[in-house]
mmCIF file of C-alpha atoms in Angstrom:
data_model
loop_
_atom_site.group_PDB
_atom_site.id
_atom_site.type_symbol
_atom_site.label_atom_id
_atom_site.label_comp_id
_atom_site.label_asym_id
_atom_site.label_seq_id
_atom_site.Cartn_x
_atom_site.Cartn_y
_atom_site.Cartn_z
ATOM 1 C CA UNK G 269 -21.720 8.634 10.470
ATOM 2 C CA UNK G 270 -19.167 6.497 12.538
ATOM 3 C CA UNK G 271 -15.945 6.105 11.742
ATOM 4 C CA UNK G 272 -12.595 4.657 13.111
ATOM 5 C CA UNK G 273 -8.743 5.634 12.464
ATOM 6 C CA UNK G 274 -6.057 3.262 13.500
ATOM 7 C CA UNK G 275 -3.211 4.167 14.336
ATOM 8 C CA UNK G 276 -0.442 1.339 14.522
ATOM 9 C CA UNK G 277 3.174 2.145 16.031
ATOM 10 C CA UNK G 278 5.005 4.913 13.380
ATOM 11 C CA UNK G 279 1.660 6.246 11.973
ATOM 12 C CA UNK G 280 2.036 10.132 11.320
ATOM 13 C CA UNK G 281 -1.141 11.062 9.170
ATOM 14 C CA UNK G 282 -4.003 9.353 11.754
ATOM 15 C CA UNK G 283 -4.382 12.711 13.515
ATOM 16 C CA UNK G 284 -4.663 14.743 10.014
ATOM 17 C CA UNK G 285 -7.004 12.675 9.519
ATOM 18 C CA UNK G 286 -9.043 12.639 12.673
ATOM 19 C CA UNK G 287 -9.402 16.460 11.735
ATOM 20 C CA UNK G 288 -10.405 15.880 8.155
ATOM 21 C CA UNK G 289 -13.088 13.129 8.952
ATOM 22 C CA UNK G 290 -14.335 15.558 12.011
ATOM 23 C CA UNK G 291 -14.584 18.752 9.969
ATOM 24 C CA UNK G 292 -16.635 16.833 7.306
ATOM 25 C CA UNK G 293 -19.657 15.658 9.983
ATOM 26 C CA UNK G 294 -17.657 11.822 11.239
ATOM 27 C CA UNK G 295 -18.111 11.043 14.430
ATOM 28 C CA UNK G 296 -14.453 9.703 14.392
ATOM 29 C CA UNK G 297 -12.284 7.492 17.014
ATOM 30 C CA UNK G 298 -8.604 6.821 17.443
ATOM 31 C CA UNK G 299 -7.943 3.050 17.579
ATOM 32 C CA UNK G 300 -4.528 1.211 18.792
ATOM 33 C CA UNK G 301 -3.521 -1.055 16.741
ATOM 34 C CA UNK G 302 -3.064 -3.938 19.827
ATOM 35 C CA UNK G 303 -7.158 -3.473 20.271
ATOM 36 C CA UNK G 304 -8.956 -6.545 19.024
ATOM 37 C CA UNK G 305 -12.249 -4.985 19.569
ATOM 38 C CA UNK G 306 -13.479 -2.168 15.995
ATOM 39 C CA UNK G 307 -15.893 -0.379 17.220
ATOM 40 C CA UNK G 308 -18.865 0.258 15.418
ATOM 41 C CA UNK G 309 -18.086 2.340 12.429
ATOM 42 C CA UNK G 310 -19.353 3.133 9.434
ATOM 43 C CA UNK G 311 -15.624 3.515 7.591
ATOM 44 C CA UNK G 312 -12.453 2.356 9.012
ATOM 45 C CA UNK G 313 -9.192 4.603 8.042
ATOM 46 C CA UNK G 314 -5.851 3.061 7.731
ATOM 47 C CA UNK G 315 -4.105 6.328 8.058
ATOM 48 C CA UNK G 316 -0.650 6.827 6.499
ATOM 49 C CA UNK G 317 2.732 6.954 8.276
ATOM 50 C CA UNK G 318 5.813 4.614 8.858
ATOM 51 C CA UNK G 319 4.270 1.705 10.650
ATOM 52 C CA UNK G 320 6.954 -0.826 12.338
ATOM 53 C CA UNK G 321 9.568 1.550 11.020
ATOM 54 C CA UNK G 322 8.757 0.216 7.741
ATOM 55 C CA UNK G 323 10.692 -2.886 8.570
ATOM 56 C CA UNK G 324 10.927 -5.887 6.154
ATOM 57 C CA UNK G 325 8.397 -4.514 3.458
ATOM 58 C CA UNK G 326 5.853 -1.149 4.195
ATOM 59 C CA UNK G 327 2.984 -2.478 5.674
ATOM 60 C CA UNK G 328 3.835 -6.244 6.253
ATOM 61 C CA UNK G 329 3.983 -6.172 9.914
ATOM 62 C CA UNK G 330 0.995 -3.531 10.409
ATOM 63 C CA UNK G 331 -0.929 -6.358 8.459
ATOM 64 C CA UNK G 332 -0.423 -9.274 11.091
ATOM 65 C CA UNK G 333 -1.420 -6.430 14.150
ATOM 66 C CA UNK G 334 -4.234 -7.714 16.337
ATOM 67 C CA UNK G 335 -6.985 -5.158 15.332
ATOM 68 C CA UNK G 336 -6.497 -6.245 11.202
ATOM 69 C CA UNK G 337 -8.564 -9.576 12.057
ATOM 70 C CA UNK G 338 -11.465 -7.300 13.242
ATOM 71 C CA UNK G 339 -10.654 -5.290 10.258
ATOM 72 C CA UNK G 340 -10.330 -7.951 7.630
ATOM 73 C CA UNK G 341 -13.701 -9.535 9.207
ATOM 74 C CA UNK G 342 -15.265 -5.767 8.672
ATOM 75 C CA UNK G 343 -13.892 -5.423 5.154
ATOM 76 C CA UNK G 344 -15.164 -8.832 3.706
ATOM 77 C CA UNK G 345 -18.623 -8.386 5.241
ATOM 78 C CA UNK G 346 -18.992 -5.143 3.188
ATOM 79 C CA UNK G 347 -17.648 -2.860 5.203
ATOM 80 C CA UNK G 348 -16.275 0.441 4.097
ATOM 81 C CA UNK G 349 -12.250 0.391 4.591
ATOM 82 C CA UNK G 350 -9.788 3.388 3.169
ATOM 83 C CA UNK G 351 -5.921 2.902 3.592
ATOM 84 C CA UNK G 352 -3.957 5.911 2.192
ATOM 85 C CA UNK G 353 -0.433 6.408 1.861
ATOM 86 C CA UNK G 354 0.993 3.779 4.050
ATOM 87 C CA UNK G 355 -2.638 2.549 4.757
ATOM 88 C CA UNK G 356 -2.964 1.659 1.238
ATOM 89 C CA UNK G 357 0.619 -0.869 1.650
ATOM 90 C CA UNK G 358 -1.142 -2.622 5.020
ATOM 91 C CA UNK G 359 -4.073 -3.198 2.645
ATOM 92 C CA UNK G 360 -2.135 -4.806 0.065
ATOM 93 C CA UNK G 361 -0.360 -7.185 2.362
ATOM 94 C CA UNK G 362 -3.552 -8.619 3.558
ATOM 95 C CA UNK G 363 -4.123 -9.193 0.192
ATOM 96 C CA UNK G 364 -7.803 -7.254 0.594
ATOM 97 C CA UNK G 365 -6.581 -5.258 -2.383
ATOM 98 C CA UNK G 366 -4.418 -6.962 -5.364
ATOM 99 C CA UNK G 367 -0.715 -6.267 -6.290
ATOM 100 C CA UNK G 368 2.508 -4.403 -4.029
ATOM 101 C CA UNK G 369 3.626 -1.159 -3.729
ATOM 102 C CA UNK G 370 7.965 -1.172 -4.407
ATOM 103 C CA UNK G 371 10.424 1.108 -4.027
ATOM 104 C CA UNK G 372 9.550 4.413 -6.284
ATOM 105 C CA UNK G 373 11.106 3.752 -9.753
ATOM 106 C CA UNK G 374 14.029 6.876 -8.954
ATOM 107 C CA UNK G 375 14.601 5.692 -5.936
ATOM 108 C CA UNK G 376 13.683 8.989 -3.955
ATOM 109 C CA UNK G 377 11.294 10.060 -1.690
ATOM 110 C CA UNK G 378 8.551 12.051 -3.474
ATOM 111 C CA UNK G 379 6.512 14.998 -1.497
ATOM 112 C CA UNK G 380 4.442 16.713 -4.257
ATOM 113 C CA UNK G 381 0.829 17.615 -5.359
ATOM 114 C CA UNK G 382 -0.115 15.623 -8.059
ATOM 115 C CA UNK G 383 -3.300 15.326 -10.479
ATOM 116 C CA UNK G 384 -5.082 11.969 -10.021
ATOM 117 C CA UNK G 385 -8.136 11.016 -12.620
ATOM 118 C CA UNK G 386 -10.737 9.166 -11.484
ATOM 119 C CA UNK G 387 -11.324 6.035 -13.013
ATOM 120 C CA UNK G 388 -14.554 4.927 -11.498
ATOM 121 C CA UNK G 389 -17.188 6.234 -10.059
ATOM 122 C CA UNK G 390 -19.724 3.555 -9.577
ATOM 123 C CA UNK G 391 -18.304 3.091 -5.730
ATOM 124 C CA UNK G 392 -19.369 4.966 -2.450
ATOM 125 C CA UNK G 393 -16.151 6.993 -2.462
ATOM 126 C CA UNK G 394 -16.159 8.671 -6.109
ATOM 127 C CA UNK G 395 -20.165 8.512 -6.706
ATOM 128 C CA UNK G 396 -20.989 12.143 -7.623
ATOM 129 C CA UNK G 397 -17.640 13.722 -7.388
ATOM 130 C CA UNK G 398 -18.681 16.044 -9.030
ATOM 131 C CA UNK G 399 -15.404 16.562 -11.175
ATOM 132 C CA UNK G 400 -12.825 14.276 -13.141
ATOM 133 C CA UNK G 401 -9.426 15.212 -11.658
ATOM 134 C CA UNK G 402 -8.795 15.687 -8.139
ATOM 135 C CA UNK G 403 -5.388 17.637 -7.011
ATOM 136 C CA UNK G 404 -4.075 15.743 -4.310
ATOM 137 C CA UNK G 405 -0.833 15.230 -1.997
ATOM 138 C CA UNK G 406 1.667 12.556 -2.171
ATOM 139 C CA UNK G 407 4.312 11.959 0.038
ATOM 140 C CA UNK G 408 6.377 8.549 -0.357
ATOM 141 C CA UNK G 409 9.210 6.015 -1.008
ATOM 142 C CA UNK G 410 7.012 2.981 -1.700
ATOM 143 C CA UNK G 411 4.485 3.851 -4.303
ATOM 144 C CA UNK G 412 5.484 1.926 -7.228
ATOM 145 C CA UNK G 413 2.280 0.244 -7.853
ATOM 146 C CA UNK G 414 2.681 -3.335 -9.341
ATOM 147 C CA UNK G 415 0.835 -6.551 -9.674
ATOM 148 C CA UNK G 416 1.276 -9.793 -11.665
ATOM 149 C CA UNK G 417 0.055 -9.957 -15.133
ATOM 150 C CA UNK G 418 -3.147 -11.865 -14.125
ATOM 151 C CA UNK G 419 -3.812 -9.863 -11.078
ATOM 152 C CA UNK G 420 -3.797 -6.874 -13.785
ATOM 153 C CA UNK G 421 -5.780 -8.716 -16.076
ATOM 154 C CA UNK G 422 -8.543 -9.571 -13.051
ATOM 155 C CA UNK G 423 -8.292 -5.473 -11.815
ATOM 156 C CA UNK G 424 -9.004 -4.502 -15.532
ATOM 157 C CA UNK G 425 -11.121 -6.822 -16.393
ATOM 158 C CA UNK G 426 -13.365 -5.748 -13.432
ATOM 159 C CA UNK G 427 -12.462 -2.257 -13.127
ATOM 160 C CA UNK G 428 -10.848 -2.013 -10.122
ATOM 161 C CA UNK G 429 -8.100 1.100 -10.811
ATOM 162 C CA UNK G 430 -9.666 3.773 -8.689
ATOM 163 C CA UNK G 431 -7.583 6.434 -9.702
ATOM 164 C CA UNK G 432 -4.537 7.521 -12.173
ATOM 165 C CA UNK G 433 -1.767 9.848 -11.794
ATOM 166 C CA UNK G 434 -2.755 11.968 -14.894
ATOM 167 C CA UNK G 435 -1.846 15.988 -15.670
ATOM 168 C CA UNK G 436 -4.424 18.729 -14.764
ATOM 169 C CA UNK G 437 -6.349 17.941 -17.557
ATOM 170 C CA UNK G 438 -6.942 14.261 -17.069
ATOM 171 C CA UNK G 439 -4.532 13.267 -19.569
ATOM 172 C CA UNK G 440 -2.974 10.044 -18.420
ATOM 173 C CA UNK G 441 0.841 9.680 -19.601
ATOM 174 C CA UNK G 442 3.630 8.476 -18.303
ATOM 175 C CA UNK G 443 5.430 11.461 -17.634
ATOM 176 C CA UNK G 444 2.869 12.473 -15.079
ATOM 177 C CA UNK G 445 3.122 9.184 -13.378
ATOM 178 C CA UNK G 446 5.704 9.836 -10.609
ATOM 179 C CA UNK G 447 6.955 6.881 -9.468
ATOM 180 C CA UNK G 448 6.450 4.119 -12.004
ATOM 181 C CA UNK G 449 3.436 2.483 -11.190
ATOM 182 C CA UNK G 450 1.720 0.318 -13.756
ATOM 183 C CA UNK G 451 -0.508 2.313 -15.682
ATOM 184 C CA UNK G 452 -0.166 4.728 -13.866
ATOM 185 C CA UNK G 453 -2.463 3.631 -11.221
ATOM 186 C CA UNK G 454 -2.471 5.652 -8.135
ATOM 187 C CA UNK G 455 -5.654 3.146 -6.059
ATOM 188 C CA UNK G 456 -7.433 0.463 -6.270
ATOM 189 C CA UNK G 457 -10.328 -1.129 -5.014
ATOM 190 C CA UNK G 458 -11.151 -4.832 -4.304
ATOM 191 C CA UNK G 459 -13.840 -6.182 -6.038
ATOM 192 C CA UNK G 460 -16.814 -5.349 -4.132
ATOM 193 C CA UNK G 461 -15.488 -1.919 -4.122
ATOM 194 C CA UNK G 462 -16.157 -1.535 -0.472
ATOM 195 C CA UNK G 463 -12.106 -1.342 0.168
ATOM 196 C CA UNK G 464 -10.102 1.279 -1.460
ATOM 197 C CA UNK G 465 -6.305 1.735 -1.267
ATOM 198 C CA UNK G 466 -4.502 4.515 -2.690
ATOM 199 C CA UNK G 467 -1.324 6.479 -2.439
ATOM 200 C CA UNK G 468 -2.574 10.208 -2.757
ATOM 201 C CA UNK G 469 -3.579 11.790 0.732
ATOM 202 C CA UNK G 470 -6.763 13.739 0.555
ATOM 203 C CA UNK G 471 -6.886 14.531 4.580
ATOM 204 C CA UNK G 472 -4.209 17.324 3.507
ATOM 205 C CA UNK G 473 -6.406 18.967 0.878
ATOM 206 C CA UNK G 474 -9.012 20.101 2.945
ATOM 207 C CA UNK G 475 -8.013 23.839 3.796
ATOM 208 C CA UNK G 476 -6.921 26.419 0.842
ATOM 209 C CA UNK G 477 -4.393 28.070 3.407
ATOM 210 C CA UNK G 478 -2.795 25.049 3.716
ATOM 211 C CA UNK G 479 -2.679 23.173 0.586
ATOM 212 C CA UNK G 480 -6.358 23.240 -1.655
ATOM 213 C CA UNK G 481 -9.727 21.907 -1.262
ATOM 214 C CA UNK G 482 -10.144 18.793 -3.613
ATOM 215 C CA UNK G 483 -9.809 16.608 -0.337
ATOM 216 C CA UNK G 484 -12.880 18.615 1.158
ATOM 217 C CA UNK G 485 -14.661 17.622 -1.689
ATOM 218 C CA UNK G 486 -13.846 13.976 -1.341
ATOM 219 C CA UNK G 487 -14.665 13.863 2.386
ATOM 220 C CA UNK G 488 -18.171 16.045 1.655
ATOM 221 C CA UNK G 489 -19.121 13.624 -1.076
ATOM 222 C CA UNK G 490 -17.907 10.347 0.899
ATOM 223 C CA UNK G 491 -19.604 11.350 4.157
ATOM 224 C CA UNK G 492 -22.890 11.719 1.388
ATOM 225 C CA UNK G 493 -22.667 8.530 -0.328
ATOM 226 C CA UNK G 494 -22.293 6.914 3.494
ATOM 227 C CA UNK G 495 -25.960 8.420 4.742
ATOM 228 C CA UNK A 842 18.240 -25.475 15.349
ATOM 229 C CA UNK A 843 19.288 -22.503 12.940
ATOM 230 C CA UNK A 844 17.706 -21.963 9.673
ATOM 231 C CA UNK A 845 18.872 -19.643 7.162
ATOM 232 C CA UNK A 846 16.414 -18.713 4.209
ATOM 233 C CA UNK A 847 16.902 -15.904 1.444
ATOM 234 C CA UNK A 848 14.501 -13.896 -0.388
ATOM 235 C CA UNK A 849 14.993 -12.627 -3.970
ATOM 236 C CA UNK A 850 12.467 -10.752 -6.123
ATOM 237 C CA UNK A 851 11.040 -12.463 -8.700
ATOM 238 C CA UNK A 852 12.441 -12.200 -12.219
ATOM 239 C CA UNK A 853 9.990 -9.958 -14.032
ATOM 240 C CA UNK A 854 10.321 -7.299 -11.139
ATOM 241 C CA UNK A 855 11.839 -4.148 -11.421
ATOM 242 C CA UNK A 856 14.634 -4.095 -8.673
ATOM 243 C CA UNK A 857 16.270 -0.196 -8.861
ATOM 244 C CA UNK A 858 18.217 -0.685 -5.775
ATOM 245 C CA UNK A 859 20.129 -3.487 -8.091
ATOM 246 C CA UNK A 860 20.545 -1.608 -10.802
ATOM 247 C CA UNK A 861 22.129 1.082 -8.817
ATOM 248 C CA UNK A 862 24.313 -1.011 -6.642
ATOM 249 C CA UNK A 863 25.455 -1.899 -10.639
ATOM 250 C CA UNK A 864 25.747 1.071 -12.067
ATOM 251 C CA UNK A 865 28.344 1.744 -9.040
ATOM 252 C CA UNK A 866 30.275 -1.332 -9.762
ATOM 253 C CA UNK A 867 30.784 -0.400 -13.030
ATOM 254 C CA UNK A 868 32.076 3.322 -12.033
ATOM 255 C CA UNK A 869 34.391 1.232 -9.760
ATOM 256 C CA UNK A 870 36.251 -0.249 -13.030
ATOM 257 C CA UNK A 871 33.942 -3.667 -13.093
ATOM 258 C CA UNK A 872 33.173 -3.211 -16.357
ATOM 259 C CA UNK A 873 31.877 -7.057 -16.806
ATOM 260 C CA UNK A 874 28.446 -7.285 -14.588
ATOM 261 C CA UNK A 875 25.413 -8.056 -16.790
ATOM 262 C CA UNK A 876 22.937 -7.117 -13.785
ATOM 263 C CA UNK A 877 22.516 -7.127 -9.842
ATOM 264 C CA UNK A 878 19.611 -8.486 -7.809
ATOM 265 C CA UNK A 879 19.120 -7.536 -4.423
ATOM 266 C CA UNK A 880 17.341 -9.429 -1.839
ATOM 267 C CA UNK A 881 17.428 -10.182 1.876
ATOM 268 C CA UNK A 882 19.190 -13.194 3.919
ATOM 269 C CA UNK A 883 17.368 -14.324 7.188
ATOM 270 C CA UNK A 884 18.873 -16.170 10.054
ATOM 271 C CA UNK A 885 15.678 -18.337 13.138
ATOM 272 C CA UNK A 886 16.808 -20.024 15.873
ATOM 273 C CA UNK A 887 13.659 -21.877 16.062
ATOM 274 C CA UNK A 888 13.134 -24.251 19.354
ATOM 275 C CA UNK A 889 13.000 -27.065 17.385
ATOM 276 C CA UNK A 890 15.772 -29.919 17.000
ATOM 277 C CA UNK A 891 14.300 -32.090 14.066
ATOM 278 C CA UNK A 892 15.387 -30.526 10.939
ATOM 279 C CA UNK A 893 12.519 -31.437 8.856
ATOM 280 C CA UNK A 894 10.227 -29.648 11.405
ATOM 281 C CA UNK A 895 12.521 -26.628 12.227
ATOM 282 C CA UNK A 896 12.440 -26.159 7.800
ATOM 283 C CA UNK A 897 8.829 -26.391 7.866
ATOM 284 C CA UNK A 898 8.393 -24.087 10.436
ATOM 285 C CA UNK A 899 10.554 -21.547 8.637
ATOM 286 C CA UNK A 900 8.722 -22.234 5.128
ATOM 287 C CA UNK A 901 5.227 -21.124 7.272
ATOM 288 C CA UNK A 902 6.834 -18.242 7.968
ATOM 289 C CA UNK A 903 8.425 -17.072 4.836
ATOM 290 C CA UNK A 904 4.854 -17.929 2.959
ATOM 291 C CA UNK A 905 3.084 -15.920 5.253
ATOM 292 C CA UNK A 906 5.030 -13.040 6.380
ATOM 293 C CA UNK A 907 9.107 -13.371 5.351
ATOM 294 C CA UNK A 908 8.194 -12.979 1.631
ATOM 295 C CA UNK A 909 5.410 -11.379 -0.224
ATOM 296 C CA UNK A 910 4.949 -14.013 -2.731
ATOM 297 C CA UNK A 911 2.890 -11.744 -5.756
ATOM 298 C CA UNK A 912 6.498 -10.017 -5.833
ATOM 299 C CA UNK A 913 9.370 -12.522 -4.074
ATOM 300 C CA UNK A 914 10.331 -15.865 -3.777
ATOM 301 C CA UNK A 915 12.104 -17.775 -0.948
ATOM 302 C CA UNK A 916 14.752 -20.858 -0.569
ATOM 303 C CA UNK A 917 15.775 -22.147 2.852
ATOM 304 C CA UNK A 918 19.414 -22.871 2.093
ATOM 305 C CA UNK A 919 20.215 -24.485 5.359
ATOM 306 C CA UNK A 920 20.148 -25.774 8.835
ATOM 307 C CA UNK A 921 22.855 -25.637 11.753
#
């Protein structure tokens, strides 16, 4: 399996995840952002970081960056595209995925694990998890998911909420939602479910002596759904 | 020509940075603000000397990468 990392000017996580993708069997390359040319890949990452400084909104300049039309052009012919973290604000400002991410409801930066449920699993990135809660890592300023009533309407009605911030359980409240997103959604998907954005970082999950392993499961079971 | 355009949040959104700034105007004694919006003033120098053009120009830009319209709204407020 193929896949492709880009990494735009002020991305920090694209090497993290070079190593995750690699240690799970991807056959992974680095791409600059001023590259027109994807290559061929099976998944494209959008890695997390502080593109363009973060300048104007997260993710709005990243989103006009010569290798996006190859990406765009990849996504809406079916292909497999994953932003995270500040991946997952370049994907909502092409408007692949609905709604914005704003400023986190307290107004600081969060850096904690967190408990996410997952909401779906009839998609090539949660088919077979073989669990309902996954303990990932978040680390942000601009996760306050939020979309306009009919964009929610449209997600729900088609079941696009990925996953929720929820406790260890699975129980989905508000006082496990960290940063005020509506319903507590933590990703989303478009609606062919081939593009998934979402705030949580698995690629730092992958190694108990570092953090815990419920991004190795993600990246085994991904990888799986791919072949 | 210079045009100057704003961006504000739309009503319905949440704006905490607002809400702070007002929370610290009212420690400051000003005891009468009902509520603070923030939002973000933009100054082009566009090579362009027909008004009408230079504002349409401007309006391109604010659709398509000034203002992310699920969440803001933008007003080009003038030309100099």
């Amino acid at each position: 399996m193929k896949s492709s990392v880009i990494t735009f000017p002020g991305s920090n996580c694209d090497r993290d995840m070079d190593v995750a993708l690699k240690k799970f069997g991807f056959k992974n390359k680095m791409v600059w952002h001023a590259d027109t040319e994807l290559p061929k890949s099976d998944l494209v990452v959008l890695p997390g970081g502080f593109s363009y400084g973060d300048y104007l909104r997260c993710g709005s300049m990243a989103s006009k960056s010569n290798i996006m039309h190859s990406v765009i052009n990849f996504a809406n012919s079916g292909g497999m595209v994953m932003g995270i973290c500040n991946g997952f604000q370049i994907l909502v400002e092409t408007g692949l995925v609905p709604g914005v991410l704003l400023r986190n409801k307290y107004l600081e930066f969060i850096c904690k694990n967190v408990f996410v449920k997952i909401n779906d699993k009839q998609n090539k990135y949660f088919k077979n998890v073989d669990t309902k809660v996954l303990e990932f890592h978040i680390a942000h300023n601009e996760g306050n998911y939020f979309c306009t009533n009919d964009q929610l309407k449209e997600i729900e009605d088609n079941n696009l909420i990925a996953i929720k911030y929820c406790d260890e359980n699975g129980k989905i409240e508000e006082q496990y939602n960290p940063n005020g997103s509506i319903k507590n959604i933590a990703g989303v998907f478009n609606k062919k479910k081939n593009v998934l954005g979402m705030m949580p970082h698995p690629e730092r999950m992958i190694d108990t002596s570092l953090s815990g392993e419920d991004g190795s499961l993600f990246f085994k079971n991904l990888i799986n759904n791919l072949r | 020509m210079k045009i100057s355009a704003i961006i504000t949040l739309k009503k319905d959104v949440l704006d905490p940075q607002g809400k702070v700034i007002q929370q610290a105007l009212d420690g400051m004694g000003y005891k009468n603000v009902e509520e603070v919006r923030q939002g973000k003033y933009f100054e082009i120098d566009v090579k362009e000397n027909d008004p009408n053009k230079a504002k349409e120009i401007v309006e391109e830009m604010c659709k398509k990468l000034l203002a992310n319209l699920v969440i803001e709204n933008y007003k080009i407020i003038g030309t100099q």
